[in-house]
PDB file of C-alpha atoms in Angstrom:
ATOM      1  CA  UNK A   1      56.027  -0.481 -12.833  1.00  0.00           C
ATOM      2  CA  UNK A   2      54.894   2.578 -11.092  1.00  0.00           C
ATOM      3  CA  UNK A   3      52.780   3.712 -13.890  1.00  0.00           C
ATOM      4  CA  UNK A   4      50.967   0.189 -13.640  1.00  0.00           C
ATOM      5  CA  UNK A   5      50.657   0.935 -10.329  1.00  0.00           C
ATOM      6  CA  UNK A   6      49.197   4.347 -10.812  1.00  0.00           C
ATOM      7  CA  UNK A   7      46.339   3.063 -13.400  1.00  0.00           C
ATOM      8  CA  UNK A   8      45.637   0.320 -10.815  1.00  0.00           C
ATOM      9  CA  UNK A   9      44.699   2.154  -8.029  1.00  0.00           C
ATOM     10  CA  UNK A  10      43.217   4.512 -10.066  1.00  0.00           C
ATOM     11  CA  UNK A  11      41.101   1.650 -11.513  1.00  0.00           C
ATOM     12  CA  UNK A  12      40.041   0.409  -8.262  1.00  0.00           C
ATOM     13  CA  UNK A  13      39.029   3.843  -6.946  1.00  0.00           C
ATOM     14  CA  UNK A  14      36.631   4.130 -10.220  1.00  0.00           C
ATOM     15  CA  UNK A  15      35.527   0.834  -9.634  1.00  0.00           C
ATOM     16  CA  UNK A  16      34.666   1.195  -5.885  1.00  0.00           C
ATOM     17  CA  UNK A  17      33.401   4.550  -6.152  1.00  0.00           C
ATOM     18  CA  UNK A  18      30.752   3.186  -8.682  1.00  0.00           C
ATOM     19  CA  UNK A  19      29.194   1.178  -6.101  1.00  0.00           C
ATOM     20  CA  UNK A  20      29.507   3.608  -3.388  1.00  0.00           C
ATOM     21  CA  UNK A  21      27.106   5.913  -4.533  1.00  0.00           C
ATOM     22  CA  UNK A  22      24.533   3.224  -3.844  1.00  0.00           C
ATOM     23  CA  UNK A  23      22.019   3.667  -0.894  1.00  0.00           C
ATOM     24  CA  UNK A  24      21.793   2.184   1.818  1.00  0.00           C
ATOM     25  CA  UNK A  25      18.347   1.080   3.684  1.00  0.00           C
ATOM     26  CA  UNK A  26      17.341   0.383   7.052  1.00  0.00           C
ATOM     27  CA  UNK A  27      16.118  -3.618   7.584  1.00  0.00           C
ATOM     28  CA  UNK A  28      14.926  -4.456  10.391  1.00  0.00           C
ATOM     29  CA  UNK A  29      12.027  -6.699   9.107  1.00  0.00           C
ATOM     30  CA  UNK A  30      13.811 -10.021   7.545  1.00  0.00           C
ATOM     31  CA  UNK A  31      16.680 -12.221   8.034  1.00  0.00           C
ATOM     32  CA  UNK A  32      18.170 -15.215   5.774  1.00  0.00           C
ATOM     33  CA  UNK A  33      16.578 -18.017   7.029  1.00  0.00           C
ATOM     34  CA  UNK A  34      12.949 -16.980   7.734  1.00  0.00           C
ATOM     35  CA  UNK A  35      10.253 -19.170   6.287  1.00  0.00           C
ATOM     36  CA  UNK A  36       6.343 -18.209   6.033  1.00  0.00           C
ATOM     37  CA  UNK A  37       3.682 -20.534   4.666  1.00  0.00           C
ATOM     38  CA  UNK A  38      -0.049 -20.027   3.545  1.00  0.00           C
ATOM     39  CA  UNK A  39      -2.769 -21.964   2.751  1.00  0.00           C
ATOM     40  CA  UNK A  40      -4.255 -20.531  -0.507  1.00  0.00           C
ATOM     41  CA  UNK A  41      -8.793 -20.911  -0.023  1.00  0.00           C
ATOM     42  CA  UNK A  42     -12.020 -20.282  -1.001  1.00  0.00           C
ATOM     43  CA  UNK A  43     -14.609 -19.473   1.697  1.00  0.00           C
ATOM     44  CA  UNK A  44     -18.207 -18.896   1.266  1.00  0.00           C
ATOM     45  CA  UNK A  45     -21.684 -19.800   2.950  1.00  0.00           C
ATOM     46  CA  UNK A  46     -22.336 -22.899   1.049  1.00  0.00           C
ATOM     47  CA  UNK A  47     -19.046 -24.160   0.709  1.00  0.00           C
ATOM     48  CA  UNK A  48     -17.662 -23.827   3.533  1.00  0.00           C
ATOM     49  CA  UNK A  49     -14.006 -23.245   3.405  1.00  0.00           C
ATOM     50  CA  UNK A  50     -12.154 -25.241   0.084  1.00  0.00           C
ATOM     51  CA  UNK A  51      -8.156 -25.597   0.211  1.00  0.00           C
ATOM     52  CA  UNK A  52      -6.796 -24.548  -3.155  1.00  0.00           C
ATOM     53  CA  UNK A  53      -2.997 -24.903  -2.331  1.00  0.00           C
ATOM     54  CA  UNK A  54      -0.385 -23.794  -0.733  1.00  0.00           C
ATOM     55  CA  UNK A  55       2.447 -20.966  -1.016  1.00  0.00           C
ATOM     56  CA  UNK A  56       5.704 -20.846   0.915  1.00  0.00           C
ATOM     57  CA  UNK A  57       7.876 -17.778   1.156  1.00  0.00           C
ATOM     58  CA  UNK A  58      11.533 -18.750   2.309  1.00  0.00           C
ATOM     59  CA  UNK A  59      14.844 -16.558   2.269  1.00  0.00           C
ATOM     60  CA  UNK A  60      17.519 -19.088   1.201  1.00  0.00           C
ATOM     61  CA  UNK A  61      20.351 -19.429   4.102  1.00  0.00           C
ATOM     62  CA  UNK A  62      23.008 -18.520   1.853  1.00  0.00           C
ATOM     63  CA  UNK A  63      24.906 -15.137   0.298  1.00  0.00           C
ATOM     64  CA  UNK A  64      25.486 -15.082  -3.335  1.00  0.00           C
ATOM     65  CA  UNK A  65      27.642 -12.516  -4.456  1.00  0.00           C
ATOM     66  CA  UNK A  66      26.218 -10.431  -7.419  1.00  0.00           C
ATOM     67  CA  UNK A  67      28.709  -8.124  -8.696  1.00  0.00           C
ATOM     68  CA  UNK A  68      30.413  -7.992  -5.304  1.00  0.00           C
ATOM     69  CA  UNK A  69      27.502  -7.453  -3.246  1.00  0.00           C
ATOM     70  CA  UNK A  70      25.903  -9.510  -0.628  1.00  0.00           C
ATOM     71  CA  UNK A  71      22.383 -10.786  -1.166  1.00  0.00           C
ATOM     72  CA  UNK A  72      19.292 -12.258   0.306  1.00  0.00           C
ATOM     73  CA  UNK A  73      17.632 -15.028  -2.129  1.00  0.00           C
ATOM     74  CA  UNK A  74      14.345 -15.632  -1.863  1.00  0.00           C
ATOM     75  CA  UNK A  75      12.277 -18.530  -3.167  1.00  0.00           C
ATOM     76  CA  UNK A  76       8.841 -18.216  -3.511  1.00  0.00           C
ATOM     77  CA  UNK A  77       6.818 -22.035  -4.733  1.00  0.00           C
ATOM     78  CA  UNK A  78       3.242 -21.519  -5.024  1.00  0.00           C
ATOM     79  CA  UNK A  79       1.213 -24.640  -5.555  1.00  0.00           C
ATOM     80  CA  UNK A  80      -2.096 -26.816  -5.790  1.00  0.00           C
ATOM     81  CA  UNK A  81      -3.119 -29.213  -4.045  1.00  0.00           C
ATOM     82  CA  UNK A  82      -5.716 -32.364  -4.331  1.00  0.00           C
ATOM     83  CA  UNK A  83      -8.455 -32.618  -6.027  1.00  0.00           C
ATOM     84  CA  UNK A  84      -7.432 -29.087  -7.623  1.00  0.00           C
ATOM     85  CA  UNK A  85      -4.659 -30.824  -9.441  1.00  0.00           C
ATOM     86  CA  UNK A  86      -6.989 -32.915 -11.364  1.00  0.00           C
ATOM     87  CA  UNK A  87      -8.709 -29.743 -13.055  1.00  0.00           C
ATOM     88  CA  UNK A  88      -6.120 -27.210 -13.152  1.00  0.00           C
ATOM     89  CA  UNK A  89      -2.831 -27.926 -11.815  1.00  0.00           C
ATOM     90  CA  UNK A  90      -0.218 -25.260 -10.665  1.00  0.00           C
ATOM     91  CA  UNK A  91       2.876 -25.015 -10.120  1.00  0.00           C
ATOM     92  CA  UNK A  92       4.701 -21.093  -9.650  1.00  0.00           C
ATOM     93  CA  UNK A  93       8.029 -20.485  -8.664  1.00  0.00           C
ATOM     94  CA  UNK A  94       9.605 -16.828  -8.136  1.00  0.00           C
ATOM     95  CA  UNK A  95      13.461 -15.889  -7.238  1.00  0.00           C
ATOM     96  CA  UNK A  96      14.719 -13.117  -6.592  1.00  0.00           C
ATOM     97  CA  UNK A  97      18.045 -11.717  -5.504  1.00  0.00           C
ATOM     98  CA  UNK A  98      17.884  -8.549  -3.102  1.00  0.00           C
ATOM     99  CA  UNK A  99      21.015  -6.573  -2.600  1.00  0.00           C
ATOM    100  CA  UNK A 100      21.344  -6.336   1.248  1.00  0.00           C
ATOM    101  CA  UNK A 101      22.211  -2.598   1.678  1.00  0.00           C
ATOM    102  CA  UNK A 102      19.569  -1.208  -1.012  1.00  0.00           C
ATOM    103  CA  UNK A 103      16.953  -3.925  -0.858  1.00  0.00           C
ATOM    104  CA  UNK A 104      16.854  -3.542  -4.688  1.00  0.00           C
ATOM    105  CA  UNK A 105      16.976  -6.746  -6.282  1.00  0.00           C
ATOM    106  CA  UNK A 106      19.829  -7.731  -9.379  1.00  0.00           C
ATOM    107  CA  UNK A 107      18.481 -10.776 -10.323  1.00  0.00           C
ATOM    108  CA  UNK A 108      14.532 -12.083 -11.029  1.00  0.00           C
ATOM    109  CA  UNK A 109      13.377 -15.632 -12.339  1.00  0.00           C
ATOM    110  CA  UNK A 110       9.595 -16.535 -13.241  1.00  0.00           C
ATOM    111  CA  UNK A 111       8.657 -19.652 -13.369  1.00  0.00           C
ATOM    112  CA  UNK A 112       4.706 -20.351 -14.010  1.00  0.00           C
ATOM    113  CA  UNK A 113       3.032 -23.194 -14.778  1.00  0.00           C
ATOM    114  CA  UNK A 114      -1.194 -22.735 -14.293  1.00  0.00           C
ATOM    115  CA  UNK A 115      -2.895 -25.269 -15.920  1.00  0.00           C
ATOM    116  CA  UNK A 116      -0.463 -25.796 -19.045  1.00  0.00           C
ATOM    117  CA  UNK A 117      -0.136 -21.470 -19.220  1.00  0.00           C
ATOM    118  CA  UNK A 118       3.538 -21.527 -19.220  1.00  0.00           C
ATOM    119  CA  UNK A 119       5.815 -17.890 -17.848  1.00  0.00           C
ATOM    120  CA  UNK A 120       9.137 -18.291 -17.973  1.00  0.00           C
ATOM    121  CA  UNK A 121      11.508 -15.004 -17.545  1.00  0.00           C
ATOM    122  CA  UNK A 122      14.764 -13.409 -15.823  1.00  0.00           C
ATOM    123  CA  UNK A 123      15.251 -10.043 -15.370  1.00  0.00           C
ATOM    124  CA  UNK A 124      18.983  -9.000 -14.775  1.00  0.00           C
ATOM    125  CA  UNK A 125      19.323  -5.480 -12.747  1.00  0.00           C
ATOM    126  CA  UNK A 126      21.732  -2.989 -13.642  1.00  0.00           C
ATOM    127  CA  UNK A 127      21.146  -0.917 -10.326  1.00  0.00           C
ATOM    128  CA  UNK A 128      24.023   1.144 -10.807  1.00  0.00           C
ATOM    129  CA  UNK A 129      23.301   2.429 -14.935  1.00  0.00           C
ATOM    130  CA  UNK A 130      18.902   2.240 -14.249  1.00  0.00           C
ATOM    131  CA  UNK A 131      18.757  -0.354 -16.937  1.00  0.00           C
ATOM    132  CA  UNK A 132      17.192  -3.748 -16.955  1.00  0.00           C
ATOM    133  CA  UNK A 133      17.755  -6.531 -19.629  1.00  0.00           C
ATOM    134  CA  UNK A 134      14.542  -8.804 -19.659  1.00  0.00           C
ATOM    135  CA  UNK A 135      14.459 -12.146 -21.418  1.00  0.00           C
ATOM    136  CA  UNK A 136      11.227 -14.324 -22.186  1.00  0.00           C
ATOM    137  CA  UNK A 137      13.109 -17.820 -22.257  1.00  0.00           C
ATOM    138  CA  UNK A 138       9.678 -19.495 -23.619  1.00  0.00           C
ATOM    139  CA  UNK A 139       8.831 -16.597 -26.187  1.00  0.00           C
ATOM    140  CA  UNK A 140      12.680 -16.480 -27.602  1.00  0.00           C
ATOM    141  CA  UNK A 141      12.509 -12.603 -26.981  1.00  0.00           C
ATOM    142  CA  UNK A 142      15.075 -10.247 -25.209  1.00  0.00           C
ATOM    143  CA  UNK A 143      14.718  -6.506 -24.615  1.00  0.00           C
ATOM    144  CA  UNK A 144      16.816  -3.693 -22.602  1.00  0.00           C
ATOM    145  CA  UNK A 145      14.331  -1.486 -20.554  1.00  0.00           C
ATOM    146  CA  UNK A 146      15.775   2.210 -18.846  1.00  0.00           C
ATOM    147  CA  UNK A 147      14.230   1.912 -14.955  1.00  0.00           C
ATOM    148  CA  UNK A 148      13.898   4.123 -12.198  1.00  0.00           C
ATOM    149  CA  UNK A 149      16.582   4.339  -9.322  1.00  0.00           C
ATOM    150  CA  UNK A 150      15.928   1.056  -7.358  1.00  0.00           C
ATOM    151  CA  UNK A 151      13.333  -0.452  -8.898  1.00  0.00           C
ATOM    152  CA  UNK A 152      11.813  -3.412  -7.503  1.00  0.00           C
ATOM    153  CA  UNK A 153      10.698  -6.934  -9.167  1.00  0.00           C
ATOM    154  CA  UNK A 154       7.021  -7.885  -7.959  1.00  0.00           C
ATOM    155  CA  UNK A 155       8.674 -10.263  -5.324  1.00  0.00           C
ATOM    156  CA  UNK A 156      11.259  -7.532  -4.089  1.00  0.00           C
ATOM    157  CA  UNK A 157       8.782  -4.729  -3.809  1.00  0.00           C
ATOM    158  CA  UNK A 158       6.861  -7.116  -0.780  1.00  0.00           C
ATOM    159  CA  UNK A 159       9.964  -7.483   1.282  1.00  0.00           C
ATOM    160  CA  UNK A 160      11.238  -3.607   0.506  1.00  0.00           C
ATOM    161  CA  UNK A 161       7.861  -2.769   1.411  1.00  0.00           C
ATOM    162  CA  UNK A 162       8.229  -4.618   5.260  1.00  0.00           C
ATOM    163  CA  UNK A 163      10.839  -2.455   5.750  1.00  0.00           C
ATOM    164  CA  UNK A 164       8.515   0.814   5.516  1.00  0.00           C
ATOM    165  CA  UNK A 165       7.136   1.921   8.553  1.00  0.00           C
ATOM    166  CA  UNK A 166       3.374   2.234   7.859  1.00  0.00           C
ATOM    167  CA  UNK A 167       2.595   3.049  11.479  1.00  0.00           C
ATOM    168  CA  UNK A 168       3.408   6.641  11.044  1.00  0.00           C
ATOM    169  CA  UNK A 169       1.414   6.656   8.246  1.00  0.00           C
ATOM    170  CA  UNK A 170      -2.176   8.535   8.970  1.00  0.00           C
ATOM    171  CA  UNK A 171      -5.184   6.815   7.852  1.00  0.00           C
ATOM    172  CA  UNK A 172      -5.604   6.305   4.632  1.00  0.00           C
ATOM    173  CA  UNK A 173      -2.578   7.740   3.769  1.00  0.00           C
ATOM    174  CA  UNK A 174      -0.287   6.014   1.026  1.00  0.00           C
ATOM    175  CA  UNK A 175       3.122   4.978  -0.390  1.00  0.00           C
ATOM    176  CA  UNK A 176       4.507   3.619  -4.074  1.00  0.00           C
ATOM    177  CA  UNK A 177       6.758   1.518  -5.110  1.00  0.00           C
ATOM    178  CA  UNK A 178       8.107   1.018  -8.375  1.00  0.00           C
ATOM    179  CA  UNK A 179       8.574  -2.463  -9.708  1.00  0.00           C
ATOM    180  CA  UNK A 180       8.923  -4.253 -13.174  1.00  0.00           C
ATOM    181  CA  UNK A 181       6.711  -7.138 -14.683  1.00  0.00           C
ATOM    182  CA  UNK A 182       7.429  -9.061 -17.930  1.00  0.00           C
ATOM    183  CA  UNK A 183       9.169  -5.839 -19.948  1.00  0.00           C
ATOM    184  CA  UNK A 184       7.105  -2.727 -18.228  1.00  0.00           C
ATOM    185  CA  UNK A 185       7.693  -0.854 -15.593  1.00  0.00           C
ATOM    186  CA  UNK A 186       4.758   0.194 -13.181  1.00  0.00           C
ATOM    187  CA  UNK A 187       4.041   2.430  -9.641  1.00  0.00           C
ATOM    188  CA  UNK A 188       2.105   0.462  -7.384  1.00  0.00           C
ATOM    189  CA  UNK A 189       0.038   2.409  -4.825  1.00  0.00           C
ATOM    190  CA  UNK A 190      -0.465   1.305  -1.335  1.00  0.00           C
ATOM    191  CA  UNK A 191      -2.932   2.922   1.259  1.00  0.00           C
ATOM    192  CA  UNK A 192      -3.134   2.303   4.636  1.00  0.00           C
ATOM    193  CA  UNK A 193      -6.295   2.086   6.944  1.00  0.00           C
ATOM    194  CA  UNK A 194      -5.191   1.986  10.382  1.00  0.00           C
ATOM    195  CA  UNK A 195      -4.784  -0.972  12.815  1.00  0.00           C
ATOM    196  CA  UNK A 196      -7.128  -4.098  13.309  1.00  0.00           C
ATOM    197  CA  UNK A 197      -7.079  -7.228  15.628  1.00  0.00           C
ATOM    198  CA  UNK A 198      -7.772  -9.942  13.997  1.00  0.00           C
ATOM    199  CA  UNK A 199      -8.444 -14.323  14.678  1.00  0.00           C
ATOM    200  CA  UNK A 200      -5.939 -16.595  13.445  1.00  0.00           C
ATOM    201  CA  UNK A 201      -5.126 -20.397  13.537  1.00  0.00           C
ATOM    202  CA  UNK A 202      -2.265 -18.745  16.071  1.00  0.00           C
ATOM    203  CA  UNK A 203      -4.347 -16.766  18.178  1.00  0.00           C
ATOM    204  CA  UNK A 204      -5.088 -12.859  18.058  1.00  0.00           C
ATOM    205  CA  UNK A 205      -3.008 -11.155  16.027  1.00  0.00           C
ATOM    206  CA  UNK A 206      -2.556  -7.424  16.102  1.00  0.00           C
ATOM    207  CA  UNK A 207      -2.321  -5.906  12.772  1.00  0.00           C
ATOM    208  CA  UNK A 208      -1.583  -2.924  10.359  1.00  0.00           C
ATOM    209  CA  UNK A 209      -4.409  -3.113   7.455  1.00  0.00           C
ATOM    210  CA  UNK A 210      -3.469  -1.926   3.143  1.00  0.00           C
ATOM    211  CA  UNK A 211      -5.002  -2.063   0.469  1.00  0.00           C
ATOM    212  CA  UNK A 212      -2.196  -2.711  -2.464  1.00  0.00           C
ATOM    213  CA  UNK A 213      -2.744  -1.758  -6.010  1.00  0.00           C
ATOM    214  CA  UNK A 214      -2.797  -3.916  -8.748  1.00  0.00           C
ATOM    215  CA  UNK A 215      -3.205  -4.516 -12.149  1.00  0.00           C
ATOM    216  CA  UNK A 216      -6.769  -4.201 -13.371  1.00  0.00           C
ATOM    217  CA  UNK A 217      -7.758  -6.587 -16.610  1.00  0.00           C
ATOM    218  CA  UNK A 218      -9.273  -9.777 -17.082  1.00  0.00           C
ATOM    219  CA  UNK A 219      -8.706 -10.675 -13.416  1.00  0.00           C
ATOM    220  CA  UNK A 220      -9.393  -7.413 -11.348  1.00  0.00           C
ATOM    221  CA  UNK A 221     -11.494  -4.471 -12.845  1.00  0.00           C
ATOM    222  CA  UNK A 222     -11.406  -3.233  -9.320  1.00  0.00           C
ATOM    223  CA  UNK A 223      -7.560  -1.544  -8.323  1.00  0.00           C
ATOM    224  CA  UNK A 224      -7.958  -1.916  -5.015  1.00  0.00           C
ATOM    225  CA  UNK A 225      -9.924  -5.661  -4.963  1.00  0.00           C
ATOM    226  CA  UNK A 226      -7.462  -7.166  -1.673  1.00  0.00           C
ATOM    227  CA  UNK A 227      -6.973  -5.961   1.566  1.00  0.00           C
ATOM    228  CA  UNK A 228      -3.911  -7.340   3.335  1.00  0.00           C
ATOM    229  CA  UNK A 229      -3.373  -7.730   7.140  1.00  0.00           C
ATOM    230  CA  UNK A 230       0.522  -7.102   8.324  1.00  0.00           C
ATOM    231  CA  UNK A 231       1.660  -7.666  11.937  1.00  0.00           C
ATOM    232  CA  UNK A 232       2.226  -4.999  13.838  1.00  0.00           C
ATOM    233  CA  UNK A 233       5.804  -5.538  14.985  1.00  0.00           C
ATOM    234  CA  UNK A 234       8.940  -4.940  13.311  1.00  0.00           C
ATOM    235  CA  UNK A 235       8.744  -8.115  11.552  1.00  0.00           C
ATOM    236  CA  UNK A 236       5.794  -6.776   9.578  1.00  0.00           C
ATOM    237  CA  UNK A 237       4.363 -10.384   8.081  1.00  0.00           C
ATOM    238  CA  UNK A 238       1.840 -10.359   5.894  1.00  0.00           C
ATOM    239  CA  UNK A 239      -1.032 -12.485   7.769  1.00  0.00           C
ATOM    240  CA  UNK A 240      -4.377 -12.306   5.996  1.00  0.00           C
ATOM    241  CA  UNK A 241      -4.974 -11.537   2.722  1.00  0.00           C
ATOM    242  CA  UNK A 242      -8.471 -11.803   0.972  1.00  0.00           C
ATOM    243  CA  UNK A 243     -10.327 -10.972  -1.926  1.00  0.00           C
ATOM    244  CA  UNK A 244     -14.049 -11.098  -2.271  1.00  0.00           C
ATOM    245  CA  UNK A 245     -15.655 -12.489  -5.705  1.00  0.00           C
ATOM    246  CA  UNK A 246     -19.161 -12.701  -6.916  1.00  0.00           C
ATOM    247  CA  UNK A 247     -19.630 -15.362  -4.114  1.00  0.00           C
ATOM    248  CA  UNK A 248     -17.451 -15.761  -1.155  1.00  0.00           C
ATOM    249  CA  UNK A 249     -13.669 -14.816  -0.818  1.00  0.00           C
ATOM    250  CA  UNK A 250     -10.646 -15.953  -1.715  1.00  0.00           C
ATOM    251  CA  UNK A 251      -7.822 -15.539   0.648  1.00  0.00           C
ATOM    252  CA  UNK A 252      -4.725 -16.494   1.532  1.00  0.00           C
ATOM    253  CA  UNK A 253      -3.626 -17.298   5.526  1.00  0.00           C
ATOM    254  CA  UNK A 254      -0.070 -17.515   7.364  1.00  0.00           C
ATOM    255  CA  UNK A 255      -0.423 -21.359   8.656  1.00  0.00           C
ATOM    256  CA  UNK A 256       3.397 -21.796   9.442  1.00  0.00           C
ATOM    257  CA  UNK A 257       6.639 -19.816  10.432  1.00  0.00           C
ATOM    258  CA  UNK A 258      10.325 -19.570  11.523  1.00  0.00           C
ATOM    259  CA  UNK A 259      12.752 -17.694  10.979  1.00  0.00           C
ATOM    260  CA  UNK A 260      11.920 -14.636  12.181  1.00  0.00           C
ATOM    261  CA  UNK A 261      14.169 -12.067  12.919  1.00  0.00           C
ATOM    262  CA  UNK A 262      12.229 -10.681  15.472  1.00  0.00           C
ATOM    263  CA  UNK A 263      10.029 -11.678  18.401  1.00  0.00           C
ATOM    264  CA  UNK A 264       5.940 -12.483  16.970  1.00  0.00           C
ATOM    265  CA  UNK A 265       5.042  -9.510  19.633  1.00  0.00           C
ATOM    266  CA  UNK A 266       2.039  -8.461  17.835  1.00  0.00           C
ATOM    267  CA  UNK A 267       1.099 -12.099  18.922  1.00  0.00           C
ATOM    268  CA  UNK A 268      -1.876 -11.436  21.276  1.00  0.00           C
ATOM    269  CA  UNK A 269      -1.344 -14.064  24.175  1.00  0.00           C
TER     270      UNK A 269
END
């Protein structure tokens, strides 16, 4: 009996040590429950401005428990709307699972549906042995893939990213992040060029401007082509985000909110 004891503390200890090497980060940006919408839209001269769609950005009231830990889930649904549909129809939806202590996610879903293109992957995190096992549900093909310490799923890296203070960053100065799409793993650059007050549907918002890196190809040769306006408060909401194209811009506006886990002071009344 005692030596059943023995191995079961010692068990336990093993077990609990594991997970106690794990960081621990500082949130003071999101909260379960918060919910951000934007209207997706082209703007130009002629045009006017054109309502693509719509994307909403919600973290789930709930607390899964992966391997013990708590979570936040988020649920991202991007999606057209009216006459788009009739042309090219989409329908996106992202999950992810975000430990609460690290802000490193253990679980990713992709779901993509653009016009008949069809995505549709998970991504199970191993934050504790920096591995990641990556299956393409659609393609019938599985792979394990050795990460960095933390890494971040595209959704993931946006809310880790919140929790950075950028304010005590000089101008132009710069952070990464480290995240994983489909099987790869890439460091995203982010540069930041100072504060800006900007006009939205809500008023005058106050605002911390980046440029984000992304993936150059057949959609951006540029790898700095969108500039992205945060609010300057703790929440740090993205606000405004535009790109500009041969002619006109497409951007992406906050239209609706809740949730928040701080006051809107960068609200200009």
């Amino acid at each position: 009996m005692k030596t059943r004891i023995f191995f079961a503390m010692l068990f336990s200890l093993i077990y609990t040590a594991g997970f106690a090497q794990l960081r621990v980060e500082k949130n003071e940006a999101f909260k379960r429950g918060e919910f951000l919408k934007y209207k997706a839209y082209y703007d130009a001269v002629l045009t006017g401005e054109v309502i693509a769609g719509t994307c909403t950005f919600e973290i789930k009231d709930e607390n899964k428990k992966i391997k013990d830990r708590d979570t936040y889930h988020v649920e991202v649904v991007g999606k057209t709307k009216g006459a788009f549909n009739w042309f090219y129809k989409v329908y996106d939806r992202y999950d992810t699972y975000i430990d609460v202590q690290t802000l490193a996610p253990w679980l990713f879903m992709r779901r993509v549906n653009e016009g008949g293109y069809i995505i549709n992957q998970d991504i199970t995190f191993n934050q504790n042995k920096n591995l990641a096992y990556f299956v393409d549900n659609k393609k019938n093909r599985t792979s394990n893939i050795e990460t960095p310490e933390y890494v971040h799923d595209i959704l993931s890296a946006i809310y880790y990213a919140r929790t950075i203070d950028i304010s005590q960053l000089d101008v132009n100065g710069e952070f990464r992040v480290k995240f994983m799409l489909d099987d790869t793993i890439y460091s995203t650059k982010v540069i930041y060029q100072g504060k800006e007050t900007i006009k939205t549907s809500f008023g005058k918002v106050r605002c911390l401007k980046i440029k984000p890196q992304v993936l150059t190809g057949t959609v951006f040769k540029d790898p700095f082509p969108v500039t992205i306006w945060v609010t300057d408060d703790k929440n740090k909401i993205p606000i405004v985000g535009e790109s500009s194209i041969i002619v006109g811009k497409v951007k992406m506006e906050l239209i609706e909110y809740g949730g928040l886990r701080n006051p809107f002071t960068s609200l200009v009344k």
